[in-house]
PDB file of C-alpha atoms in Angstrom:
ATOM      1  CA  MET A   1       0.291  -0.039   0.342  1.00 32.00           C
ATOM      2  CA  VAL A   2       1.116   3.033  -0.821  1.00 37.00           C
ATOM      3  CA  TYR A   3       0.724   6.290   1.398  1.00 38.00           C
ATOM      4  CA  TYR A   4       0.579   9.959   0.521  1.00 44.00           C
ATOM      5  CA  GLU A   5       1.130  12.734   2.617  1.00 47.00           C
ATOM      6  CA  VAL A   6      -2.482  14.037   3.207  1.00 49.00           C
ATOM      7  CA  GLU A   7      -2.413  17.740   1.794  1.00 52.00           C
ATOM      8  CA  LYS A   8      -3.893  20.505   3.516  1.00 55.00           C
ATOM      9  CA  ILE A   9      -5.561  24.699   1.706  1.00 53.00           C
ATOM     10  CA  GLU A  10      -6.845  27.146   4.123  1.00 55.00           C
ATOM     11  CA  LYS A  11     -10.062  28.294   3.011  1.00 52.00           C
ATOM     12  CA  GLU A  12     -11.555  31.296   4.876  1.00 53.00           C
ATOM     13  CA  GLY A  13      -8.932  30.391   7.943  1.00 53.00           C
ATOM     14  CA  GLU A  14      -9.846  27.194   8.214  1.00 62.00           C
ATOM     15  CA  ALA A  15      -7.650  23.591   6.493  1.00 72.00           C
ATOM     16  CA  MET A  16      -9.337  21.542   4.184  1.00 84.00           C
ATOM     17  CA  GLU A  17      -8.645  18.288   4.045  1.00 93.00           C
ATOM     18  CA  ALA A  18      -7.435  16.412   0.957  1.00 95.00           C
ATOM     19  CA  LYS A  19     -10.187  13.719   0.370  1.00 97.00           C
ATOM     20  CA  PRO A  20      -9.072  10.458  -1.828  1.00 97.00           C
ATOM     21  CA  CYS A  21     -10.892   9.808  -5.210  1.00 97.00           C
ATOM     22  CA  VAL A  22     -12.963   6.681  -4.484  1.00 97.00           C
ATOM     23  CA  ASN A  23     -15.110   8.695  -1.590  1.00 97.00           C
ATOM     24  CA  SER A  24     -16.348  10.653  -4.585  1.00 98.00           C
ATOM     25  CA  LEU A  25     -17.147   7.550  -6.401  1.00 98.00           C
ATOM     26  CA  THR A  26     -20.794   7.849  -7.746  1.00 98.00           C
ATOM     27  CA  VAL A  27     -22.117   4.624  -9.936  1.00 98.00           C
ATOM     28  CA  LYS A  28     -25.441   4.780 -12.398  1.00 98.00           C
ATOM     29  CA  ASN A  29     -27.233   2.346 -13.608  1.00 97.00           C
ATOM     30  CA  SER A  30     -30.686   1.712 -16.155  1.00 96.00           C
ATOM     31  CA  HIS A  31     -31.982  -0.550 -18.492  1.00 97.00           C
ATOM     32  CA  VAL A  32     -32.131   0.926 -22.081  1.00 97.00           C
ATOM     33  CA  LEU A  33     -36.047   1.366 -22.681  1.00 97.00           C
ATOM     34  CA  PRO A  34     -37.399   2.018 -26.285  1.00 97.00           C
ATOM     35  CA  PRO A  35     -38.289   5.415 -25.428  1.00 96.00           C
ATOM     36  CA  ASP A  36     -34.468   6.251 -24.711  1.00 96.00           C
ATOM     37  CA  THR A  37     -33.607   4.934 -27.922  1.00 97.00           C
ATOM     38  CA  ASN A  38     -33.212   6.435 -32.085  1.00 97.00           C
ATOM     39  CA  SER A  39     -34.819   5.031 -34.905  1.00 96.00           C
ATOM     40  CA  HIS A  40     -31.691   2.124 -34.957  1.00 97.00           C
ATOM     41  CA  GLY A  41     -32.598   0.927 -31.440  1.00 97.00           C
ATOM     42  CA  THR A  42     -29.918   2.677 -29.378  1.00 97.00           C
ATOM     43  CA  LEU A  43     -29.243   5.374 -27.025  1.00 97.00           C
ATOM     44  CA  PHE A  44     -30.104   8.479 -27.949  1.00 97.00           C
ATOM     45  CA  GLY A  45     -26.504   9.769 -27.485  1.00 95.00           C
ATOM     46  CA  GLY A  46     -27.996  12.823 -25.867  1.00 95.00           C
ATOM     47  CA  GLN A  47     -29.158  11.146 -22.865  1.00 97.00           C
ATOM     48  CA  LEU A  48     -25.864   9.127 -22.835  1.00 97.00           C
ATOM     49  CA  MET A  49     -24.412  12.611 -22.225  1.00 97.00           C
ATOM     50  CA  ALA A  50     -27.369  13.748 -19.795  1.00 97.00           C
ATOM     51  CA  TYR A  51     -26.329  10.557 -17.478  1.00 98.00           C
ATOM     52  CA  ILE A  52     -22.535  11.665 -17.715  1.00 98.00           C
ATOM     53  CA  ASP A  53     -23.387  15.022 -16.561  1.00 98.00           C
ATOM     54  CA  ASP A  54     -25.738  14.032 -13.507  1.00 98.00           C
ATOM     55  CA  VAL A  55     -23.222  11.476 -12.901  1.00 98.00           C
ATOM     56  CA  ALA A  56     -20.367  14.401 -12.896  1.00 98.00           C
ATOM     57  CA  ALA A  57     -22.428  16.481 -11.118  1.00 98.00           C
ATOM     58  CA  ILE A  58     -23.144  14.176  -7.963  1.00 98.00           C
ATOM     59  CA  ALA A  59     -19.430  12.683  -7.840  1.00 98.00           C
ATOM     60  CA  ALA A  60     -18.604  16.429  -7.652  1.00 98.00           C
ATOM     61  CA  THR A  61     -20.823  17.375  -4.957  1.00 98.00           C
ATOM     62  CA  ARG A  62     -20.360  14.362  -2.887  1.00 98.00           C
ATOM     63  CA  HIS A  63     -16.562  15.606  -3.434  1.00 98.00           C
ATOM     64  CA  ALA A  64     -17.310  19.289  -2.073  1.00 98.00           C
ATOM     65  CA  ARG A  65     -20.692  19.045  -0.280  1.00 97.00           C
ATOM     66  CA  MET A  66     -21.224  22.012  -2.211  1.00 97.00           C
ATOM     67  CA  PRO A  67     -23.848  22.490  -5.151  1.00 98.00           C
ATOM     68  CA  VAL A  68     -21.412  22.497  -8.691  1.00 98.00           C
ATOM     69  CA  VAL A  69     -22.130  23.711 -12.247  1.00 98.00           C
ATOM     70  CA  THR A  70     -20.875  22.105 -15.311  1.00 98.00           C
ATOM     71  CA  ALA A  71     -18.324  23.917 -16.800  1.00 96.00           C
ATOM     72  CA  SER A  72     -16.735  21.735 -19.451  1.00 95.00           C
ATOM     73  CA  THR A  73     -17.563  18.304 -20.760  1.00 95.00           C
ATOM     74  CA  ASP A  74     -14.503  17.539 -23.110  1.00 92.00           C
ATOM     75  CA  SER A  75     -15.194  15.287 -26.664  1.00 85.00           C
ATOM     76  CA  VAL A  76     -17.889  12.816 -25.455  1.00 90.00           C
ATOM     77  CA  ASP A  77     -16.701   9.587 -28.171  1.00 90.00           C
ATOM     78  CA  PHE A  78     -19.140   7.161 -29.291  1.00 93.00           C
ATOM     79  CA  LEU A  79     -16.769   4.109 -29.423  1.00 96.00           C
ATOM     80  CA  ASN A  80     -19.568   1.036 -29.271  1.00 96.00           C
ATOM     81  CA  PRO A  81     -23.592   1.414 -29.345  1.00 96.00           C
ATOM     82  CA  VAL A  82     -26.017   1.358 -26.219  1.00 97.00           C
ATOM     83  CA  LYS A  83     -28.159  -1.079 -27.871  1.00 97.00           C
ATOM     84  CA  GLU A  84     -32.228  -0.862 -26.443  1.00 97.00           C
ATOM     85  CA  GLY A  85     -33.148  -3.866 -23.784  1.00 97.00           C
ATOM     86  CA  ASN A  86     -28.750  -3.106 -22.249  1.00 97.00           C
ATOM     87  CA  THR A  87     -27.778  -1.809 -19.978  1.00 98.00           C
ATOM     88  CA  ILE A  88     -25.791   1.269 -19.348  1.00 98.00           C
ATOM     89  CA  CYS A  89     -23.792   1.360 -16.047  1.00 98.00           C
ATOM     90  CA  LEU A  90     -21.460   4.793 -15.588  1.00 98.00           C
ATOM     91  CA  GLU A  91     -19.281   5.299 -12.732  1.00 98.00           C
ATOM     92  CA  GLY A  92     -17.524   9.044 -12.328  1.00 98.00           C
ATOM     93  CA  TYR A  93     -15.236  10.064  -9.523  1.00 98.00           C
ATOM     94  CA  VAL A  94     -12.868  13.171  -8.980  1.00 98.00           C
ATOM     95  CA  THR A  95     -10.052  12.725 -10.308  1.00 98.00           C
ATOM     96  CA  TYR A  96      -8.099  16.057 -10.360  1.00 97.00           C
ATOM     97  CA  THR A  97      -8.405  19.990  -7.958  1.00 97.00           C
ATOM     98  CA  HIS A  98      -8.103  22.978  -8.368  1.00 95.00           C
ATOM     99  CA  ARG A  99      -8.740  25.966  -6.596  1.00 95.00           C
ATOM    100  CA  THR A 100     -12.876  26.187  -7.346  1.00 96.00           C
ATOM    101  CA  SER A 101     -12.585  23.080  -9.866  1.00 97.00           C
ATOM    102  CA  MET A 102     -12.698  19.729 -10.583  1.00 98.00           C
ATOM    103  CA  GLU A 103     -12.471  17.544 -13.002  1.00 98.00           C
ATOM    104  CA  VAL A 104     -14.691  14.439 -12.723  1.00 98.00           C
ATOM    105  CA  PHE A 105     -14.012  11.603 -14.716  1.00 98.00           C
ATOM    106  CA  VAL A 106     -17.031   9.399 -16.086  1.00 98.00           C
ATOM    107  CA  LYS A 107     -16.988   5.652 -17.519  1.00 97.00           C
ATOM    108  CA  ALA A 108     -19.736   4.389 -19.541  1.00 98.00           C
ATOM    109  CA  VAL A 109     -20.098   0.691 -20.127  1.00 98.00           C
ATOM    110  CA  THR A 110     -23.257  -0.828 -21.529  1.00 98.00           C
ATOM    111  CA  GLU A 111     -23.623  -4.749 -21.049  1.00 98.00           C
ATOM    112  CA  ASN A 112     -26.244  -7.599 -22.478  1.00 97.00           C
ATOM    113  CA  LEU A 113     -27.978  -8.117 -20.024  1.00 95.00           C
ATOM    114  CA  LEU A 114     -28.838 -12.195 -21.723  1.00 96.00           C
ATOM    115  CA  THR A 115     -25.612 -12.955 -22.900  1.00 97.00           C
ATOM    116  CA  GLY A 116     -23.434 -10.824 -20.382  1.00 97.00           C
ATOM    117  CA  GLU A 117     -21.065  -8.588 -22.682  1.00 98.00           C
ATOM    118  CA  ARG A 118     -20.037  -5.809 -21.838  1.00 98.00           C
ATOM    119  CA  GLN A 119     -18.037  -3.082 -23.855  1.00 98.00           C
ATOM    120  CA  VAL A 120     -17.147   0.616 -22.581  1.00 98.00           C
ATOM    121  CA  CYS A 121     -19.357   2.491 -24.857  1.00 97.00           C
ATOM    122  CA  THR A 122     -17.813   5.948 -23.680  1.00 97.00           C
ATOM    123  CA  THR A 123     -15.071   7.437 -21.190  1.00 97.00           C
ATOM    124  CA  ALA A 124     -15.694  11.831 -20.128  1.00 96.00           C
ATOM    125  CA  PHE A 125     -14.004  13.969 -18.529  1.00 97.00           C
ATOM    126  CA  LEU A 126     -16.123  17.395 -17.345  1.00 97.00           C
ATOM    127  CA  THR A 127     -14.391  20.331 -14.981  1.00 97.00           C
ATOM    128  CA  MET A 128     -17.587  21.246 -12.423  1.00 98.00           C
ATOM    129  CA  VAL A 129     -16.865  24.706 -10.366  1.00 98.00           C
ATOM    130  CA  ALA A 130     -18.313  24.397  -6.552  1.00 98.00           C
ATOM    131  CA  LEU A 131     -20.784  27.613  -6.144  1.00 98.00           C
ATOM    132  CA  ASP A 132     -21.298  29.183  -2.473  1.00 97.00           C
ATOM    133  CA  GLU A 133     -23.964  30.520  -1.084  1.00 96.00           C
ATOM    134  CA  ASN A 134     -24.594  33.497  -3.406  1.00 97.00           C
ATOM    135  CA  GLY A 135     -23.778  31.019  -6.312  1.00 96.00           C
ATOM    136  CA  LYS A 136     -20.114  32.088  -6.866  1.00 97.00           C
ATOM    137  CA  PRO A 137     -16.868  29.530  -6.799  1.00 97.00           C
ATOM    138  CA  ALA A 138     -15.738  28.185  -3.351  1.00 97.00           C
ATOM    139  CA  GLU A 139     -13.499  26.888  -2.583  1.00 97.00           C
ATOM    140  CA  VAL A 140     -12.992  22.538  -2.485  1.00 97.00           C
ATOM    141  CA  PRO A 141     -10.364  20.371  -1.329  1.00 97.00           C
ATOM    142  CA  PRO A 142      -7.702  18.748  -2.677  1.00 97.00           C
ATOM    143  CA  VAL A 143      -8.036  14.584  -4.343  1.00 97.00           C
ATOM    144  CA  TYR A 144      -5.883  12.013  -4.373  1.00 97.00           C
ATOM    145  CA  PRO A 145      -5.460   9.582  -6.436  1.00 97.00           C
ATOM    146  CA  GLU A 146      -5.285   5.149  -4.417  1.00 97.00           C
ATOM    147  CA  SER A 147      -5.296   2.699  -7.305  1.00 97.00           C
ATOM    148  CA  GLU A 148      -3.368   3.023 -10.651  1.00 97.00           C
ATOM    149  CA  GLU A 149      -5.881   3.869 -12.847  1.00 97.00           C
ATOM    150  CA  GLU A 150      -6.362   7.167 -10.483  1.00 97.00           C
ATOM    151  CA  LYS A 151      -2.855   7.765 -10.341  1.00 97.00           C
ATOM    152  CA  TRP A 152      -2.789   7.289 -14.385  1.00 97.00           C
ATOM    153  CA  LEU A 153      -5.769   9.854 -14.225  1.00 97.00           C
ATOM    154  CA  HIS A 154      -4.572  11.983 -12.049  1.00 97.00           C
ATOM    155  CA  ASN A 155      -1.165  12.660 -13.247  1.00 96.00           C
ATOM    156  CA  GLY A 156      -2.300  13.320 -16.921  1.00 96.00           C
ATOM    157  CA  ALA A 157      -4.897  16.157 -15.658  1.00 95.00           C
ATOM    158  CA  ALA A 158      -3.088  19.582 -15.483  1.00 93.00           C
ATOM    159  CA  GLU A 159      -2.024  18.699 -19.253  1.00 95.00           C
ATOM    160  CA  ARG A 160      -5.369  18.000 -20.130  1.00 94.00           C
ATOM    161  CA  ALA A 161      -6.577  21.308 -18.075  1.00 93.00           C
ATOM    162  CA  GLU A 162      -4.168  23.464 -20.204  1.00 94.00           C
ATOM    163  CA  TYR A 163      -5.864  21.996 -23.188  1.00 93.00           C
ATOM    164  CA  ARG A 164      -8.891  22.780 -21.993  1.00 92.00           C
ATOM    165  CA  ARG A 165      -7.764  26.288 -20.917  1.00 92.00           C
ATOM    166  CA  LYS A 166      -6.505  27.109 -24.460  1.00 94.00           C
ATOM    167  CA  ARG A 167     -10.196  25.399 -25.801  1.00 93.00           C
ATOM    168  CA  ARG A 168     -12.117  27.998 -23.821  1.00 92.00           C
ATOM    169  CA  GLU A 169      -9.663  31.062 -25.631  1.00 95.00           C
ATOM    170  CA  ASP A 170     -10.676  28.844 -29.072  1.00 93.00           C
ATOM    171  CA  SER A 171     -14.488  28.926 -28.501  1.00 93.00           C
ATOM    172  CA  LYS A 172     -14.627  32.665 -26.181  1.00 93.00           C
ATOM    173  CA  GLU A 173     -12.816  34.001 -29.834  1.00 93.00           C
ATOM    174  CA  LEU A 174     -15.102  32.051 -31.489  1.00 90.00           C
ATOM    175  CA  ALA A 175     -18.214  33.869 -29.276  1.00 90.00           C
ATOM    176  CA  GLU A 176     -16.970  37.131 -30.207  1.00 91.00           C
ATOM    177  CA  ARG A 177     -16.789  36.712 -33.649  1.00 89.00           C
ATOM    178  CA  PHE A 178     -19.949  35.320 -35.312  1.00 86.00           C
ATOM    179  CA  GLY A 179     -21.668  37.111 -32.292  1.00 87.00           C
ATOM    180  CA  ALA A 180     -25.837  36.928 -31.085  1.00 86.00           C
ATOM    181  CA  ASP A 181     -27.223  38.506 -33.420  1.00 85.00           C
ATOM    182  CA  PHE A 182     -29.681  36.767 -35.625  1.00 82.00           C
ATOM    183  CA  PRO A 183     -28.812  35.233 -38.875  1.00 83.00           C
ATOM    184  CA  TRP A 184     -31.639  36.689 -40.533  1.00 81.00           C
ATOM    185  CA  ASP A 185     -32.663  40.750 -40.254  1.00 81.00           C
ATOM    186  CA  PRO A 186     -35.729  40.065 -38.022  1.00 80.00           C
ATOM    187  CA  THR A 187     -37.310  43.000 -40.062  1.00 81.00           C
ATOM    188  CA  THR A 188     -37.327  41.340 -43.199  1.00 81.00           C
ATOM    189  CA  ASN A 189     -37.451  37.323 -41.702  1.00 79.00           C
ATOM    190  CA  ARG A 190     -34.599  37.089 -44.479  1.00 81.00           C
ATOM    191  CA  LYS A 191     -30.801  36.582 -44.806  1.00 77.00           C
ATOM    192  CA  ALA A 192     -28.642  38.981 -43.367  1.00 68.00           C
TER     193      ALA A 192
END
């Protein structure tokens, strides 16, 4: 067993003790039924993304013990279909923290209940921000890894955070360039 020195940070004069990744572990299982599927008989991508966001929010709230909001979701690649009649199992936990934000890793696995075959259908990283009672970003406790998987994810987190920072700058530039104007003239309903 490897022991880590437990890090503490100061928050409003009070020490915040680091928590292990596993403390935020959240697992959600769902049976994929006909209303959850598209015309191909597979789970709607948007439904899977909603499940991912829900699991990440629970994991982050469990870690911070404060309300949270989603700041970003890294790309979600659909690796394997989730078919009607199968189950979807999502596992998520906090892998890294900054001052007010938390990186949450979510893995989704589909299972054919009749054959027992299981496949990873997607993985995702989400950034969640904790909020205080006034809805402002609030400091969160540090997190530390214990398992090999947690250590691997934790060690790559700073690089992923830098990539997200750059991507956010690019998104802001696009938003500024294209603006919020209607793509048509609202007085004539014709393309501007």
